Coordinates of N, CA, C and O in Angstrom, one line a residue:
X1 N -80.9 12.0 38.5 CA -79.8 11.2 38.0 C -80.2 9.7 38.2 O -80.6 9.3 39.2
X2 N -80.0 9.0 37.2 CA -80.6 7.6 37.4 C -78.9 6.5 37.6 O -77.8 6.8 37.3
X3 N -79.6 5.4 38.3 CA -78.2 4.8 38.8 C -78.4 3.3 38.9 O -79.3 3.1 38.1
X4 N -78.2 2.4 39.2 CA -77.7 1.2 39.2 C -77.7 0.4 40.2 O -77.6 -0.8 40.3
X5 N -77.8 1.3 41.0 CA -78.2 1.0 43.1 C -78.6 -0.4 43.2 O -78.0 -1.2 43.8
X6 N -79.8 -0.5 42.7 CA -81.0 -1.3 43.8 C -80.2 -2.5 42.7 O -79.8 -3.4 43.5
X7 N -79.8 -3.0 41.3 CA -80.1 -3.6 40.8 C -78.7 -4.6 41.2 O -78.5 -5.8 41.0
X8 N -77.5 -3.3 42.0 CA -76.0 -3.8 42.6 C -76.5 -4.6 43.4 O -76.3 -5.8 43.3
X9 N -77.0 -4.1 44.2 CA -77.7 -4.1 45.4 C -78.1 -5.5 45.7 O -77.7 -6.3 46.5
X10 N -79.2 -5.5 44.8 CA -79.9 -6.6 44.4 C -78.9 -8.2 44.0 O -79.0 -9.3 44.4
X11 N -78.1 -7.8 43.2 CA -77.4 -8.4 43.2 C -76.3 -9.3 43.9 O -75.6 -10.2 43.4
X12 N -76.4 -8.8 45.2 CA -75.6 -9.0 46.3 C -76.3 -9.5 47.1 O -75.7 -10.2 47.9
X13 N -77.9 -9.3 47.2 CA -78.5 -9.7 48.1 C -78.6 -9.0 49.2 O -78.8 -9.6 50.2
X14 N -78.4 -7.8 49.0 CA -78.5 -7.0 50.0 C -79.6 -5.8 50.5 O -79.6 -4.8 49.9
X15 N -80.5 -6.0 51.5 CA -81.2 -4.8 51.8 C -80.4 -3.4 51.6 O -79.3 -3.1 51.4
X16 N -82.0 -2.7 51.8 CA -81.4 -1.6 52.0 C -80.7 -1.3 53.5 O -79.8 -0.4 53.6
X17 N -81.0 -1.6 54.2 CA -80.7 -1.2 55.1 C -79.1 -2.2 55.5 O -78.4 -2.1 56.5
X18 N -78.9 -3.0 54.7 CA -77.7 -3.4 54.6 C -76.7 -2.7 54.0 O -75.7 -2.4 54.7
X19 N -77.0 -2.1 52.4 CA -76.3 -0.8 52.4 C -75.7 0.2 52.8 O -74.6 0.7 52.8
X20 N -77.2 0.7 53.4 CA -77.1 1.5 54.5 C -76.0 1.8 55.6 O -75.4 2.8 55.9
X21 N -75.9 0.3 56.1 CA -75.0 0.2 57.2 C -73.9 0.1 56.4 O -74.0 1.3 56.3
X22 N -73.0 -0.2 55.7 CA -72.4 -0.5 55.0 C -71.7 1.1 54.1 O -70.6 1.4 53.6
X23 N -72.3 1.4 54.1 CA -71.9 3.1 53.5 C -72.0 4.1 54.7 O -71.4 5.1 54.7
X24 N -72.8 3.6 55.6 CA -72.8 4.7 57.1 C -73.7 5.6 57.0 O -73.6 6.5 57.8
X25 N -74.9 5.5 55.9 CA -76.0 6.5 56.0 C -77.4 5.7 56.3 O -77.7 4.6 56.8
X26 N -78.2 6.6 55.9 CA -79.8 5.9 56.9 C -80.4 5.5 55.5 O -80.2 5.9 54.3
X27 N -81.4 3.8 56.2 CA -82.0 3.5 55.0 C -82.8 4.0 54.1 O -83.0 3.4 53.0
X28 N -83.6 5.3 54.6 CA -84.4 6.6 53.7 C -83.3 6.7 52.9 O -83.3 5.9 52.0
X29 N -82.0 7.7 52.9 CA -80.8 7.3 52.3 C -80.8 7.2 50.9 O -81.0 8.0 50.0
X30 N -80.7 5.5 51.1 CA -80.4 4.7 50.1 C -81.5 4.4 49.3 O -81.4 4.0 48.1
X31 N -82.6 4.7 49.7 CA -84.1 4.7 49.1 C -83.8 5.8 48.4 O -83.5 5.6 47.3
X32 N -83.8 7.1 48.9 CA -83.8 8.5 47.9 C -83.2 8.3 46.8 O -83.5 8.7 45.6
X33 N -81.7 7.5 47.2 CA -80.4 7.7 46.5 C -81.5 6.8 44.8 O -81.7 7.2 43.6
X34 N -81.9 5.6 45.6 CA -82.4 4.2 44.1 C -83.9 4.9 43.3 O -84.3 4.5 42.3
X35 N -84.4 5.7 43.9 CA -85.6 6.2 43.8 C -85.2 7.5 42.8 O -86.2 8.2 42.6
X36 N -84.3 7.9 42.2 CA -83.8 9.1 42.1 C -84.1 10.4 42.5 O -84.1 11.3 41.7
X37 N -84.4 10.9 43.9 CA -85.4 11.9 44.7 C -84.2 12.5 45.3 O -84.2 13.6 45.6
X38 N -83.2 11.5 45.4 CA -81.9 12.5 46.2 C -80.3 11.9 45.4 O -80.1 10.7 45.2
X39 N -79.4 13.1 44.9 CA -78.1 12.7 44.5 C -77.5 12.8 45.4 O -77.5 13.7 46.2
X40 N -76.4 11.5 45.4 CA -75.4 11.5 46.9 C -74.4 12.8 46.2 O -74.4 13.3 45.1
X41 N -73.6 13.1 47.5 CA -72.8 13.9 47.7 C -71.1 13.1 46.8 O -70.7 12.0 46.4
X42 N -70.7 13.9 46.8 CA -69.2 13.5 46.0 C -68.7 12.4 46.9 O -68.9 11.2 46.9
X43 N -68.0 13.2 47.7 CA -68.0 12.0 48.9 C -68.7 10.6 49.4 O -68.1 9.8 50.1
X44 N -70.1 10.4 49.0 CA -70.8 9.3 49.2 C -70.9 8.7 48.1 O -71.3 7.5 48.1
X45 N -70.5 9.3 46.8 CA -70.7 8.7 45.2 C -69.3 7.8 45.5 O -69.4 6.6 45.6
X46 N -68.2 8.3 45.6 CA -66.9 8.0 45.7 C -67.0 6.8 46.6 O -66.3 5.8 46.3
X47 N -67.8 6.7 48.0 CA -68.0 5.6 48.8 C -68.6 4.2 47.9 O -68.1 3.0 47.9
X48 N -69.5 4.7 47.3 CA -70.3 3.5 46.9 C -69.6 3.0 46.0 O -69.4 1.9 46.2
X49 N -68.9 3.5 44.8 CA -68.5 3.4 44.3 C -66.9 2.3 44.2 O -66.5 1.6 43.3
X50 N -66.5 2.6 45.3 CA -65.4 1.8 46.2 C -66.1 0.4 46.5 O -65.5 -0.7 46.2
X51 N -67.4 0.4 47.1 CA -67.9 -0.7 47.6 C -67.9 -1.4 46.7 O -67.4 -2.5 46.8
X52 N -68.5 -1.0 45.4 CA -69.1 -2.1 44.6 C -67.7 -1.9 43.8 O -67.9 -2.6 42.8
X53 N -66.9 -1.6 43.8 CA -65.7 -1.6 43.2 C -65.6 -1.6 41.4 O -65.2 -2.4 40.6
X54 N -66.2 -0.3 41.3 CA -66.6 -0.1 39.7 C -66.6 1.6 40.0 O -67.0 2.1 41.0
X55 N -66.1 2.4 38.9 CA -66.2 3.8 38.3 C -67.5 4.3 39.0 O -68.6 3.8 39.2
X56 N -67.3 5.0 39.2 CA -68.7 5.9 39.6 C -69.7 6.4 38.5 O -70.9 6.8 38.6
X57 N -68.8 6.1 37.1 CA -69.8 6.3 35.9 C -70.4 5.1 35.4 O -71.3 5.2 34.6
X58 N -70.0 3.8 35.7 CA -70.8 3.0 35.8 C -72.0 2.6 36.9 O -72.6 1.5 37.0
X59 N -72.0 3.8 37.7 CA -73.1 3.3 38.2 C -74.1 4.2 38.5 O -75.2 3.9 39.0
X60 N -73.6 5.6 38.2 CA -74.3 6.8 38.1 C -74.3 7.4 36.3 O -73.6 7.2 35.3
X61 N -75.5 8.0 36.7 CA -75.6 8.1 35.1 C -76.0 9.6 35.0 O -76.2 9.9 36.2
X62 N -76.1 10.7 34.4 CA -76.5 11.8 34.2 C -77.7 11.9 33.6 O -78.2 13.0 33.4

């Protein structure tokens, strides 16, 4: 699943491991999540998606 992560992310100025803390998971995590190696859970899509305060289809992609 490709996503939008690092580039939010990035945009904010934010590490990963700022994320990280910020969503309540580990900085591997957020690496898997930007790297496309791991899809977050419903629950954690719905989190990020709160943060950055945009649809979850704007920032996950199929």
């Amino acid at each position: 699943m490709k996503n939008r992560l690092k580039v939010l992310r990035a945009e904010r100025d934010w590490s990963q491991a700022d994320l990280a803390e910020r969503l309540d998971v580990s900085r591997q995590s957020v690496n898997a999540i930007e790297t496309g190696k791991y899809d977050p859970s419903l629950p954690l899509a719905f989190k990020i998606a709160a943060l950055f305060a945009m649809p979850i289809e704007a920032i996950f992609e199929a």
